Structures are given as structure tokens and as C-alpha cells.
Coordinates of C-alpha atoms in Angstrom, one line a residue:
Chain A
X1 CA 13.0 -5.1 -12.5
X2 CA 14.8 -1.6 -12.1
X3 CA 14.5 -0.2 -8.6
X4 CA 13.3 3.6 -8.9
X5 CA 14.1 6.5 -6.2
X6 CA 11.6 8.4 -4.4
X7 CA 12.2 12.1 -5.2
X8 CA 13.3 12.8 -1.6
X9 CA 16.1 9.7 -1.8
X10 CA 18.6 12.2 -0.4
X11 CA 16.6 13.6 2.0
X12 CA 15.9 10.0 3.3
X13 CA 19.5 9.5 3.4
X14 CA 20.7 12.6 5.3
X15 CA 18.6 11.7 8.0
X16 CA 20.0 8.3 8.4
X17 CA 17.9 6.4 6.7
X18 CA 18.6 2.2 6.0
X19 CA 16.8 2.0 2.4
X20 CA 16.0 -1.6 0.6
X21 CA 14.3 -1.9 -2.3
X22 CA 10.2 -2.6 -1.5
X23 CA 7.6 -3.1 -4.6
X24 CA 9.9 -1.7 -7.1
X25 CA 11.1 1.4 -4.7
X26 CA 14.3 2.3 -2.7
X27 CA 12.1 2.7 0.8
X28 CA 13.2 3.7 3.7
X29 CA 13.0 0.9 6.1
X30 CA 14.4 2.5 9.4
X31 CA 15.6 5.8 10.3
X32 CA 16.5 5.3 14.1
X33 CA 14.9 2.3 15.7
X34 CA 11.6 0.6 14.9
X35 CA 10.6 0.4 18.3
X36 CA 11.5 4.3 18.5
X37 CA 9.4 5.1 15.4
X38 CA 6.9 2.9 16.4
X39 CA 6.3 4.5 19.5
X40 CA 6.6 8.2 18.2
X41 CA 3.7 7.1 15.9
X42 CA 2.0 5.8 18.3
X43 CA 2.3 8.0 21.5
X44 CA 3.0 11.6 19.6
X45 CA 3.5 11.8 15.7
X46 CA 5.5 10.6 12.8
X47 CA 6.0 11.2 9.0
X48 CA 6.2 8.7 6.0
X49 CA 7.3 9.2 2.8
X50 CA 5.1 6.4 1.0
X51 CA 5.4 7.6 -2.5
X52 CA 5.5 4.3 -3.6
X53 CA 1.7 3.9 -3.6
X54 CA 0.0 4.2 -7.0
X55 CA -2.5 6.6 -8.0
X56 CA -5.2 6.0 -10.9
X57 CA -7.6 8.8 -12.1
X58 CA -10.8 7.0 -13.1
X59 CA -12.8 10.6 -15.5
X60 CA -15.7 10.4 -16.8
X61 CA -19.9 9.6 -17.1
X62 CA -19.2 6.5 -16.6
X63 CA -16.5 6.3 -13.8
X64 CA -18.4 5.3 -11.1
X65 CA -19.8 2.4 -13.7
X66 CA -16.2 1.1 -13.8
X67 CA -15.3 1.7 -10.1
X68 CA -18.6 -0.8 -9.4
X69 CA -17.9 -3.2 -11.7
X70 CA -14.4 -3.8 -10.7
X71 CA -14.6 -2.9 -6.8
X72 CA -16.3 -4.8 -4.0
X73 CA -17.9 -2.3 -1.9
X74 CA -20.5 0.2 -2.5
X75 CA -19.0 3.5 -3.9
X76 CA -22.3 4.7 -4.9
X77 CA -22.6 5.6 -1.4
X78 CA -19.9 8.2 -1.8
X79 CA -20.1 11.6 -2.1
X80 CA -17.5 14.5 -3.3
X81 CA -14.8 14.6 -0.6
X82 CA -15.2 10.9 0.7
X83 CA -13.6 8.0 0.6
X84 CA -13.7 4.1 1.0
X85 CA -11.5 1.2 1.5
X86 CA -12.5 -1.5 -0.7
X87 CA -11.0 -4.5 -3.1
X88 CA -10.4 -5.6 -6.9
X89 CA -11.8 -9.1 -6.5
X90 CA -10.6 -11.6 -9.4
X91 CA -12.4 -14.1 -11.4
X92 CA -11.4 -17.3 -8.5
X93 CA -12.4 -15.9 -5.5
X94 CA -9.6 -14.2 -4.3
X95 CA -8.2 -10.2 -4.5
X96 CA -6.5 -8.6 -7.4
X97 CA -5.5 -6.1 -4.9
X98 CA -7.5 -3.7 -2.0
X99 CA -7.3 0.1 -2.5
X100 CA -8.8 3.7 -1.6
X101 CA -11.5 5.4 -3.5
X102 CA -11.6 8.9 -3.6
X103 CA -15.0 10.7 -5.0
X104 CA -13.5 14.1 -6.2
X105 CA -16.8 15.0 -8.1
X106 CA -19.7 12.7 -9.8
X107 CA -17.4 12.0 -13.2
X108 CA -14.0 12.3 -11.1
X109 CA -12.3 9.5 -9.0
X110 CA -8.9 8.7 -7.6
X111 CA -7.8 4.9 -6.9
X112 CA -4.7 4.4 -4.8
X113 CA -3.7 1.5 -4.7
X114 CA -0.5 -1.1 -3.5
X115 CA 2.9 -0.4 -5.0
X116 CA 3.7 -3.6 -5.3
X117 CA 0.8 -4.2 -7.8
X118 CA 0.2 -0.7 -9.5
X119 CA 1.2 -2.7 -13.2
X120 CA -1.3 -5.7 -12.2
X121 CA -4.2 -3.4 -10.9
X122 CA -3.5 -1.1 -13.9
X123 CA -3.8 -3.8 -16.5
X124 CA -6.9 -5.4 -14.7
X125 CA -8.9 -2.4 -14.8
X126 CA -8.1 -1.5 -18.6
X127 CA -8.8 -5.1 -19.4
X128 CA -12.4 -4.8 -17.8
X129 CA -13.0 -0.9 -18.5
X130 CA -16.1 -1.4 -21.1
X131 CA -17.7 1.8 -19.8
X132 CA -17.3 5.3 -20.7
X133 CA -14.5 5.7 -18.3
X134 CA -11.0 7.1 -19.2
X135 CA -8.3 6.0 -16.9
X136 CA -4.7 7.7 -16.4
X137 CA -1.9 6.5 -14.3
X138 CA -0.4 9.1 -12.4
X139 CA 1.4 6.8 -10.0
X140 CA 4.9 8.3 -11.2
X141 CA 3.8 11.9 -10.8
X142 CA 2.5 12.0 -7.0
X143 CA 4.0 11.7 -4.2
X144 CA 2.3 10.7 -0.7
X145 CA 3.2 11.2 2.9
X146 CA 1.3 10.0 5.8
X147 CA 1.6 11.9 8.8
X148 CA 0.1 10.2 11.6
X149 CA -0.2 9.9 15.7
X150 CA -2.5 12.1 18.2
X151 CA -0.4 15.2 17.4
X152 CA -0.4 14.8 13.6
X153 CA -2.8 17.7 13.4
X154 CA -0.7 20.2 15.5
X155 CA 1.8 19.8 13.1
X156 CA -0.6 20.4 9.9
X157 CA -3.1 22.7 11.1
X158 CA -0.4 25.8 11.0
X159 CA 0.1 24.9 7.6
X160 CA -2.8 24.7 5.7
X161 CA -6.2 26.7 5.5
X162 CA -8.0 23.3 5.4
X163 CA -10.2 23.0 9.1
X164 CA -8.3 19.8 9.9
X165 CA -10.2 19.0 13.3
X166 CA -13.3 19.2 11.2
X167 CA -12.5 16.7 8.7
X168 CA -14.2 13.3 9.8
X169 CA -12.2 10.0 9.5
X170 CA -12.1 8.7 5.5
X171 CA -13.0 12.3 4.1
X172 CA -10.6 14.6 2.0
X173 CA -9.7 18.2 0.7
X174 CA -8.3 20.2 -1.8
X175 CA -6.2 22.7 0.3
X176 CA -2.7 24.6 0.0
X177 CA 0.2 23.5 2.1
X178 CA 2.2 27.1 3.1
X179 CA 2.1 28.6 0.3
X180 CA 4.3 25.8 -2.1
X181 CA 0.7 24.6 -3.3
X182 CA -2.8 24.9 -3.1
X183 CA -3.8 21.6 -4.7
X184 CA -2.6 19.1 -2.3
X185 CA -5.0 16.2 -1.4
X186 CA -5.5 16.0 2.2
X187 CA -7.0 13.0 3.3
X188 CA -7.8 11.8 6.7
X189 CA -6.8 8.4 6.4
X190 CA -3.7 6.3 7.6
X191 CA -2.6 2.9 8.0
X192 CA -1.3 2.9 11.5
X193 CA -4.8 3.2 13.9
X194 CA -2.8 6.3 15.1
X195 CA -4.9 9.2 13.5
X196 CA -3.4 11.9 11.2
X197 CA -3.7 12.8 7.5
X198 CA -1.8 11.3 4.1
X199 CA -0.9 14.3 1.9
X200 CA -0.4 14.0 -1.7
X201 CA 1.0 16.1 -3.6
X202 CA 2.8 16.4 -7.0
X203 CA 6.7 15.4 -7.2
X204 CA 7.9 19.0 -8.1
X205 CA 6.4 20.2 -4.8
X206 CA 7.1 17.0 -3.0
X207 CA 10.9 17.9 -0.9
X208 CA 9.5 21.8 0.1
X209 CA 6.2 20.4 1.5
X210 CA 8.4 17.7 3.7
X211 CA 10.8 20.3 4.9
X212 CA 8.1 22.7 5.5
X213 CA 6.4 19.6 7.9
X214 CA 9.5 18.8 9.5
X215 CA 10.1 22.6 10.3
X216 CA 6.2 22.7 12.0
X217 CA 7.2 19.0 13.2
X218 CA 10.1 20.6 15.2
X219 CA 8.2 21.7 17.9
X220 CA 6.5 18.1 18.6
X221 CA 9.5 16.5 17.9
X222 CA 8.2 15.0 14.8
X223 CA 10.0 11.9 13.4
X224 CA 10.7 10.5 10.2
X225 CA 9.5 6.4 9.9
X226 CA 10.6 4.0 8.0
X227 CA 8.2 0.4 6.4
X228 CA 9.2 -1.7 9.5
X229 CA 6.7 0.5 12.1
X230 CA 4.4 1.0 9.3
X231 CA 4.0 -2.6 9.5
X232 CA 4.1 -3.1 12.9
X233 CA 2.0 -0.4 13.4
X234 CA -0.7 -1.9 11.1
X235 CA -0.7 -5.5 12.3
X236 CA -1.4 -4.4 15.9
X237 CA -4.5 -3.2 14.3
X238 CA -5.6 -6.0 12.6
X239 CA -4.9 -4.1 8.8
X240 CA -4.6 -6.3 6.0
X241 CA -1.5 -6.2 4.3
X242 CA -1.6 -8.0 0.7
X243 CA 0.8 -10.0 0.0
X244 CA 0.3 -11.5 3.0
X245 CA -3.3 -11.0 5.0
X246 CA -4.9 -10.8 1.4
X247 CA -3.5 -12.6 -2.1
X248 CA -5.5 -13.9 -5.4
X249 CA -6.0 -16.7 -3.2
X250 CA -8.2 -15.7 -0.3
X251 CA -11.3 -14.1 -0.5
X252 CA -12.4 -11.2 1.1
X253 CA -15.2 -12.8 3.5
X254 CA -12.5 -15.2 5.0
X255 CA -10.3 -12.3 5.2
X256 CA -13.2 -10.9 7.3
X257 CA -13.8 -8.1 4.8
X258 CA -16.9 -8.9 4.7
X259 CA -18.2 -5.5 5.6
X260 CA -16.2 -3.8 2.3
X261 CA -18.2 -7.1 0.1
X262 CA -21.3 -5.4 -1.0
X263 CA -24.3 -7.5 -2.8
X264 CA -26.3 -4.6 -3.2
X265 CA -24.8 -4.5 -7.0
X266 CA -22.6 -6.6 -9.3
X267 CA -19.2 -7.0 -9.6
X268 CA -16.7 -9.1 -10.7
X269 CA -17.3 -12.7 -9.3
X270 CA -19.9 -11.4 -6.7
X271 CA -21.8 -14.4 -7.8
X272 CA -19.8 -16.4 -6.4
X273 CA -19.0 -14.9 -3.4
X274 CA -22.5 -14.4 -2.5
X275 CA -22.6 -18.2 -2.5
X276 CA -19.9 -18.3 -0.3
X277 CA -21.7 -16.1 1.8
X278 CA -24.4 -17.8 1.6
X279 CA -23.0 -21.1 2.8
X280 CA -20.2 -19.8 4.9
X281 CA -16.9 -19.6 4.8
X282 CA -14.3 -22.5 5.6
X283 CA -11.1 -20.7 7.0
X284 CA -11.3 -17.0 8.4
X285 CA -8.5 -14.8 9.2
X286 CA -7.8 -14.2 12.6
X287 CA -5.7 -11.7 14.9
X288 CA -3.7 -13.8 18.1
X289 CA -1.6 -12.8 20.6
X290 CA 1.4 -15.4 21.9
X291 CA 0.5 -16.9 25.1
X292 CA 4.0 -18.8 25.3
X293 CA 7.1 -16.5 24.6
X294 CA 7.9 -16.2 20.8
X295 CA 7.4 -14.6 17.9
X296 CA 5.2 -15.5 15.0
X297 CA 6.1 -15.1 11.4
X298 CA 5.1 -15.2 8.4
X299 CA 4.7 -19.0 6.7
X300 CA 4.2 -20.6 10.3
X301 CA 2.1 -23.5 10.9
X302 CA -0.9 -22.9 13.2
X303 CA -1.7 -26.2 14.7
X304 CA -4.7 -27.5 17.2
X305 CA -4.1 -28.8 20.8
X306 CA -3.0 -32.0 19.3
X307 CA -0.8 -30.9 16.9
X308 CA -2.8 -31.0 13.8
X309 CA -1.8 -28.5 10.9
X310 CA -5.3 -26.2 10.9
X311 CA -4.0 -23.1 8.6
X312 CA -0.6 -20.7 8.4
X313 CA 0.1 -17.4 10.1
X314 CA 0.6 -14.6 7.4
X315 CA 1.9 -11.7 9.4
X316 CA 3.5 -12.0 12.6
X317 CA 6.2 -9.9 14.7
X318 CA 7.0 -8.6 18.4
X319 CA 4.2 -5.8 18.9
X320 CA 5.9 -2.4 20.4
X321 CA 3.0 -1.4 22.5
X322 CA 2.3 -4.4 23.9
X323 CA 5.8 -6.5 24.3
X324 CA 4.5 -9.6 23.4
X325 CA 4.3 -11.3 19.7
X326 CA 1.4 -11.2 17.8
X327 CA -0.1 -12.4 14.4
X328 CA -2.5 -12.4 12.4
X329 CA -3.3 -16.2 10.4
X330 CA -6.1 -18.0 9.0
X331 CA -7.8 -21.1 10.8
X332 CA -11.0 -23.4 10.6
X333 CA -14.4 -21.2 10.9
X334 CA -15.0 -23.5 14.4
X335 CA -11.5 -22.2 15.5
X336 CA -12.0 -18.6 15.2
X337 CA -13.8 -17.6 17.9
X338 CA -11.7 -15.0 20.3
X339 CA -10.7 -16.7 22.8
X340 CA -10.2 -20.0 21.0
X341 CA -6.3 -21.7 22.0
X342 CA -4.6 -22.3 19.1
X343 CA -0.8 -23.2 18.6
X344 CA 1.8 -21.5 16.6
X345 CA 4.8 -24.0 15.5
X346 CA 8.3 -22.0 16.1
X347 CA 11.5 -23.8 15.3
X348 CA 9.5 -27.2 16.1
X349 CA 7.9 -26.2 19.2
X350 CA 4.4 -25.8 19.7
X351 CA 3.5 -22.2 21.4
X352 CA 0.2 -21.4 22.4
X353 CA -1.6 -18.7 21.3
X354 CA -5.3 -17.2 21.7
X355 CA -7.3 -15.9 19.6
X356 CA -8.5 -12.1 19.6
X357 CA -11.4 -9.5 18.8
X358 CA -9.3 -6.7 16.2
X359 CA -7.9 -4.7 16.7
X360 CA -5.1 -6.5 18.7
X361 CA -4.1 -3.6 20.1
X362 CA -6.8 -1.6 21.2
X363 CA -4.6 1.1 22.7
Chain B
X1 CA 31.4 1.3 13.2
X2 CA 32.8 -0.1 15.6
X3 CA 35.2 -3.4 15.3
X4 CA 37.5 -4.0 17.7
X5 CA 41.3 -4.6 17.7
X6 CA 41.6 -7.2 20.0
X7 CA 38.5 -9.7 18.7
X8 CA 38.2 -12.4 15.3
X9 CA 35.8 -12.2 13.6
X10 CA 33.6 -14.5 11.3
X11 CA 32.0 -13.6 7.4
X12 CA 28.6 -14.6 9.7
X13 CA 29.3 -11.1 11.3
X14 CA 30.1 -12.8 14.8
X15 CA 32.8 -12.1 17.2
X16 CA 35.3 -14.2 18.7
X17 CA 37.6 -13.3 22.2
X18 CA 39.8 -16.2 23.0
X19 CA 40.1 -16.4 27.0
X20 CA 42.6 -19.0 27.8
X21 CA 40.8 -22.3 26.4
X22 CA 37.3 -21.0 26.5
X23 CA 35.9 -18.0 24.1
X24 CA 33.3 -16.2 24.1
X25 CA 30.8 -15.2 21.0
X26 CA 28.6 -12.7 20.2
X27 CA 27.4 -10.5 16.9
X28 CA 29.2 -7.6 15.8
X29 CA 27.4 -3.6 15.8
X30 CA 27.3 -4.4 12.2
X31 CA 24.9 -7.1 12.3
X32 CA 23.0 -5.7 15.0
X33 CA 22.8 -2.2 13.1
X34 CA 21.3 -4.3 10.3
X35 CA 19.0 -6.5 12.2
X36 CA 17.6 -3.3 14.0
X37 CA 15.9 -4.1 17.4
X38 CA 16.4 -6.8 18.6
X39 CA 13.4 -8.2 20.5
X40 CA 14.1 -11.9 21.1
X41 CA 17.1 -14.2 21.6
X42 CA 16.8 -18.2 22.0
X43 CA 19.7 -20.1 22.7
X44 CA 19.1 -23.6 24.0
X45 CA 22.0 -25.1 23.5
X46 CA 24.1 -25.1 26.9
X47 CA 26.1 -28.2 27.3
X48 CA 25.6 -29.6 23.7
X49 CA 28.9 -30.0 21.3
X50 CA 28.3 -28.1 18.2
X51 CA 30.5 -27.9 15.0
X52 CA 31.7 -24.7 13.4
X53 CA 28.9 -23.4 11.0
X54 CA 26.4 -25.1 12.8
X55 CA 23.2 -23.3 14.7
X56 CA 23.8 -22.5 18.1
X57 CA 20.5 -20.1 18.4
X58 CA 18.4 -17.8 16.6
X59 CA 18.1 -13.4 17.3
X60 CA 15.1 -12.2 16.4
X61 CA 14.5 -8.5 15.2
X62 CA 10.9 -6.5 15.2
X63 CA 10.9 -7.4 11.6
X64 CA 13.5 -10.6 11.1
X65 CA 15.0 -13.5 12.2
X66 CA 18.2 -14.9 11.9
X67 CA 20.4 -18.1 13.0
X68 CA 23.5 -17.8 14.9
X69 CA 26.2 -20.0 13.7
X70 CA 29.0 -21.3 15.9
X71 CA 32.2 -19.8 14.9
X72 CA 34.8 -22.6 16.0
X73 CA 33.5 -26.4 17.2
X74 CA 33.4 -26.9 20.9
X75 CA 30.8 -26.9 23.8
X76 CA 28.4 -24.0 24.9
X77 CA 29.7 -23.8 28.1
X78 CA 27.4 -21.0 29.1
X79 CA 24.3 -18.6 27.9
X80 CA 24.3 -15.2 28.6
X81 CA 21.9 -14.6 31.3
X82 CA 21.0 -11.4 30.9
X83 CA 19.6 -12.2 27.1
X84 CA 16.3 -13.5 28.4
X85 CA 14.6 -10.4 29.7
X86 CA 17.3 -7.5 27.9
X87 CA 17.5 -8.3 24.5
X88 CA 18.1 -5.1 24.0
X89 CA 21.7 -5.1 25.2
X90 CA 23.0 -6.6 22.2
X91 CA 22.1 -3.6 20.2
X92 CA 23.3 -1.3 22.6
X93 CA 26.3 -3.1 23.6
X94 CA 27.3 -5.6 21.2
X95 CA 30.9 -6.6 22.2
X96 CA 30.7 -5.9 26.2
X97 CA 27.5 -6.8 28.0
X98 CA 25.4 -8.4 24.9
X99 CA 27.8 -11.5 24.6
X100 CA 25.6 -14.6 23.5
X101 CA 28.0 -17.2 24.4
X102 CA 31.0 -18.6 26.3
X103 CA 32.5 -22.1 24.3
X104 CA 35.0 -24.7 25.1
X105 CA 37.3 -25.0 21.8
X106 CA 37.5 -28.6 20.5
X107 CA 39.8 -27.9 17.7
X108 CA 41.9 -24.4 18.2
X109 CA 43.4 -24.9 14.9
X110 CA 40.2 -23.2 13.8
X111 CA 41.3 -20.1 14.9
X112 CA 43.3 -19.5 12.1
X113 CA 40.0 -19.3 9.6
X114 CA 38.6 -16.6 11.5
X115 CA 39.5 -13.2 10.7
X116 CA 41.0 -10.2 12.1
X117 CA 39.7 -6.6 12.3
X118 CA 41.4 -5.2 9.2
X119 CA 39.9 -8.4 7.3
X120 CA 36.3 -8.3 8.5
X121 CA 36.6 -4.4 8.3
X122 CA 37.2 -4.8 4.9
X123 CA 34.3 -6.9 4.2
X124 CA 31.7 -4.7 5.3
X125 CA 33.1 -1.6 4.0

């Protein structure tokens, strides 16, 4: 597959950027340190350029129709200017993908969903659009930043007519940005726990709107972050990230997404699911925090007290904030309970671990 | 970047200074400039005999982990102490106070596989 460039590659790479290739995308995975960026997120404010994500426009009388029948939570609880967090269950139980939905207006809806499955989404939502609903992919036109932490709103506020303090968590505007547009989305979301506001705005505006940040940013010391703390920053707060938290293999209710599953209307295998409901699940994902030293990964065997295989951990690392490692996995219902000792198998050994209430950091 | 004159090196991106018929090991700013922080070093292999290319330990980053591989066959003489509770040291000083290492050489002739500044230079420019 060919690797595409954000529009602000260069920027990224005068300040010192390490880029890989991520879902398709040249990313920038670290600018400094990810401890350092971590922390700035954290503790004061940082900037990401997360372009990658896609955007759908879902128009129309019947676009909330669509976004029902292929979503699992509620959107017609939304109203212009709000948003949810919600999934694209498939036909087997598991998720096509999880996603945003933004209510722009009653016939006007934006979808933005994971990079890394912008072709799959795309196609699946075609292939079940039997409404009146016209969709367009404007995933290659947009670019998104996400500029999060506690001061994230100093470094905005002075540069848009939008009332940021005002805005309630999950709820967007339509507001300028200095004056290089008027029409950026401004949307109080984020995937760090931190606070702040993800920006999108359209590529031709995209480098003056992060220059004009960073200039604003200057004063708070405002850092540029790369994937690595994104992901750290997410898994110390129990987010999902799919690919590894969530696949077309585990369903939302073990995923503990229970509260974004909605039976109050159908959707695409919420037959199903109900049952599951219904009879409970088997395995549920769980966050854990390493009681022994070491660091969970990805792939490792979670095993009982007597060294029974009970499930797999599916994001793990050395948290920042806390200095310890922590994961997130799924085990047996009767093992999920916080506080429950479970084991994490590292290189052969068997490290114990304990179970937690999300977020795992609750800093 | 820095590579020093006065070390070998290895295509594993580890360095090599020969003290009399010990040596002692460690990774390159290279490697530790790609493996980012690094948040957790195991090494439990003091006083075992280990061929060259085989795993001595594992250096874990915030977002990878990696084997260490022995760069010449002998014993591991000696840990680095200070690796338990600074990881950090390694990224901050790779070639001085971040060594991993200290090895007895079973077969010097080994030495001559390793390479030299210029070479390993080379290979990561």
C-alpha cells in the first residue's frame, strides 16, 4: 500500500520529528521523548497532528436512518452541535470499527472514524446504505489536530470567537481560527483523558492554523506529540484502541462498551447481542496494573494463580504518570472483578497483576 | 550522532571496549535514539556462558521491546548495577554510565567480526 504524507510532513520534520508509517500515514511517532510528551499532555498541554483519521459526511432525510442502522448507540439522542462515541458492529458479533458522530443539523452528519480502517468502514456503510442517505468521503481533504491537557484552552481561546470554557465535554462548533478560517470544527473531544479540543480544518488552511497555535502555544510552552504518548496517554485511561482493545472479533459488551450498545432500536446484529446480553458475557476486558516489576504487552498470556491460560493482554506499556506497567486484557467474567489477582506471563515468568476500576489512571 | 573512536561495534547496534581480557557491552545512542525511553532493562544472566548472537537480556522502551544479543562468546561477569532503578541512563549516557555488561572473552578471535567506527558509521548513515 502507498504511504501518504500529512500536509504538514515538513513541519513535522523541522521540529525533530521520528516519523513511521501508521494506517497508511507517515506519523509522527516522537518528537522529543514520550515520557516528555506524555507529561506535557498530561500536566500542561500538547498538540497532535492526527490527520490520519477519516472523515465521512452522512446528507440527507435519511441520514440519521443510516447512522442507526449501522451504529450501536443511540444517535437519535443527538442534537445539532453534539456528539457520541459509538461502534459499526458486524454481522458475527464483533466491531467493524468504533467512531465519532457529529450532528451538524437534522439531515447533516460527520463520522470520523480510525485511519487504519477508513477503506473498510467506507465500504461497509455503502454496502448497507439502503436509505435516502448520500455519503462522501472527505477523509483526504481534512486535516485534524487535537490539542489537549488543562491549558489546551489558554492556548485556543485567544484565537477563536468560539466561548471555549462554555463548550461541554462531547459538543462542537463552527468557529474561525485567527482570521485563516471561519469554518473550522471545534470539538471538545480528545483521546488522552487530558481535556482540550480536536480542530478540523481543511488541508489548504491546515500549516497556518498550526503555526498560528504554536505561536499562542509559546507562551505555555506548548509541545508538539507524537502516536507513542497518544497511546500511552489513552491506555492509562482505559480507551479502546482497535486493533487491539476492540477487533471483528470481540463484541462490544465484553469490551465493556456496553453503555455505547443501545437496544432501544435496531441495528446490525443487535439481535444477537441482545442475547448476549441477555445471558451474559464469557470474557470481559479489563484494565490491570503490574504488581511484580514488568511490562505487559500486547499478545501476552494472562494466566490464573496456577498457571492456567485464562485470556491475552491486548495493550500493555510502562504508564508515565504512574511508573509502573499497566494493561488492559480480556479474562473470564468470574475474574474481572477489580481487585481480582491475575498473572501476566513475561519471558516465561509469571508476574502478578490486579485487576482495576477504569480509568487506570485516575489522575 | 555520536560513535566513538575507541569502541567495536556490532550490526545489533551494541558496543564493545576491550579492557585487558574482559569487555564491556552496551547499546549505541543510535539504538537508544530509536528505542526512545527506555523504561525497563532485565538482565539475568550473571555468571552464565553465552555464545555470540545469543540473548543476554531484553531493554524495554515506553512503546517496545527488544533483546540484547551478546557480541562475542564468554561469561557475564557482571550487571550494571545502576540499570535497576535508572534505566534512564542508557538514553542519556549510552557509552559511559549506561553500560549493560562486563564479559569474560572465550574466543578473542571474535574480535575481528566486530566493526570499527567508520564501518558501523556507515551503516546507519
Amino acid at each position: 500500500m502507498e504511504v501518504k504524507n500529512l500536509v504538514l510532513e515538513d513541519i513535522h520534520l523541522a521540529m525533530g520529528a521520528k516519523m513511521m508509517p501508521f494506517a497508511g500515514y507517515n506519523m509522527p511517532v516522537r518528537y522529543s521523548s514520550d515520557k516528555e510528551e506524555h507529561l506535557a499532555v498530561r500536566e500542561n498541554v500538547g498538540i497532535f497532528d492526527v490527520s490520519h483519521m477519516g472523515e465521512f459526511y452522512v446528507k440527507g432525510k435519511e441520514a440519521l436512518d443510516l447512522i442507526q442502522y449501522v451504529t450501536s448507540n443511540d444517535a437519535s439522542k443527538l442534537f445539532p452541535g453534539k456528539i457520541q462515541y459509538s461502534c459499526l458492529p458486524n454481522e458475527n458479533g464483533g466491531i467493524v470499527d468504533d467512531l465519532l458522530v457529529y450532528k451538524i443539523s437534522d439531515e447533516e452528519y460527520m463520522l470520523v472514524v480510525n485511519a487504519s480502517n477508513i477503506e473498510k468502514d467506507w465500504n461497509w456503510i455503502n454496502q448497507h446504505n439502503r436509505f435516502d442517505a448520500a455519503l462522501e468521503n472527505k477523509s483526504d481533504d481534512i486535516s485534524l489536530f487535537a490539542l489537549q491537557g488543562p491549558n489546551a484552552i489558554k492556548v485556543l481561546q485567544p484565537l477563536t470567537d468560539v466561548d471555549l470554557a462554555s463548550m461541554e465535554y462531547y459538543t462542537f462548533q463552527e468557529g474561525n481560527i485567527a482570521d485563516i478560517c471561519s469554518d473550522a470544527i471545534i470539538s471538545a473531544t480528545g483521546y488522552t483523558g487530558a481535556g482540550g479540543f480536536e480542530i478540523y480544518v481543511e488541508n489548504k488552511y491546515a500549516s497556518a492554523v498550526w503555526q498560528k497555535i504554536f505561536e499562542t502555544g509559546k507562551e505555555y510552552e506548548l509541545k508538539p506529540i507524537g502516536l507513542g504518548a497518544r497511546d500511552t496517554l489513552r491506555l492509562e485511561k482505559g480507551f479502546c484502541l482497535y486493533g487491539n482493545d476492540i477487533t471483528d472479533k470481540t463484541s462490544p459488551l465484553e469490551a465493556g462498551l456496553g453503555w455505547i450498545t443501545k437496544f432501544s432500536k435496531e441495528f446490525i446484529n443487535s439481535g444477537s447481542l441482545k442475547a448476549q446480553k441477555e445471558d451474559g458475557v464469557k470474557r470481559k476486558l479489563v484494565g490491570f496494573i503490574m504488581i511484580d516489576k514488568g511490562i505487559p504487552r500486547a499478545h501476552y498470556d494472562i494466566t490464573d494463580d496456577s498457571g492456567k491460560r485464562i485470556g491475552e493482554v491486548t495493550s500493555g506499556t510502562m504508564s508515565p504518570c504512574m511508573n509502573v506497567g499497566i494493561g488492559l486484557g480480556y479474562v473470564p467474567v468470574d475474574l474481572a472483578k477489580p481487585d481480582t489477582k491475575i498473572f501476566i506471563s513475561v519471558r516465561g515468568k509469571q508476574l502478578e497483576a490486579n485487576v482495576v476500576k477504569l480509568p487506570i489512571y485516575k489522575g | 550522532m555520536n560513535i566513538p573512536k575507541d569502541l567495536k561495534y556490532t550490526k545489533d547496534h551494541e558496543w564493545v571496549r576491550i579492557e585487558g581480557d574482559a569487555a564491556y557491552v552496551g547499546i549505541t545512542d543510535f539504538a537508544q535514539g530509536e528505542l526512545g525511553d527506555i523504561v525497563y532493562i532485565e538482565i539475568e544472566t550473571q555468571g552464565e556462558s553465552i555464545d555470540s548472537g545469543e540473548i543476554f537480556g531484553t531493554v524495554e522502551a515506553v512503546k517496545t521491546v527488544s533483546d540484547l544479543f551478546m557480541p562475542l562468546s564468554g561469561e557475564v561477569l557482571e550487571v550494571n548495577p545502576k540499570l535497576e532503578s535508572e534505566p534512564e541512563i542508557v538514553n542519556s549516557d549510552p557509552y559511559g554510565d549506561g553500560w549493560m555488561i562486563k564479559i569474560s572473552l572465550s574466543n578473542p578471535a571474535e574480535l575481528d567480526e566486530l566493526m570499527d567506527s567508520e564501518a558501523y558509521e556507515s551503516s546507519v548513515s
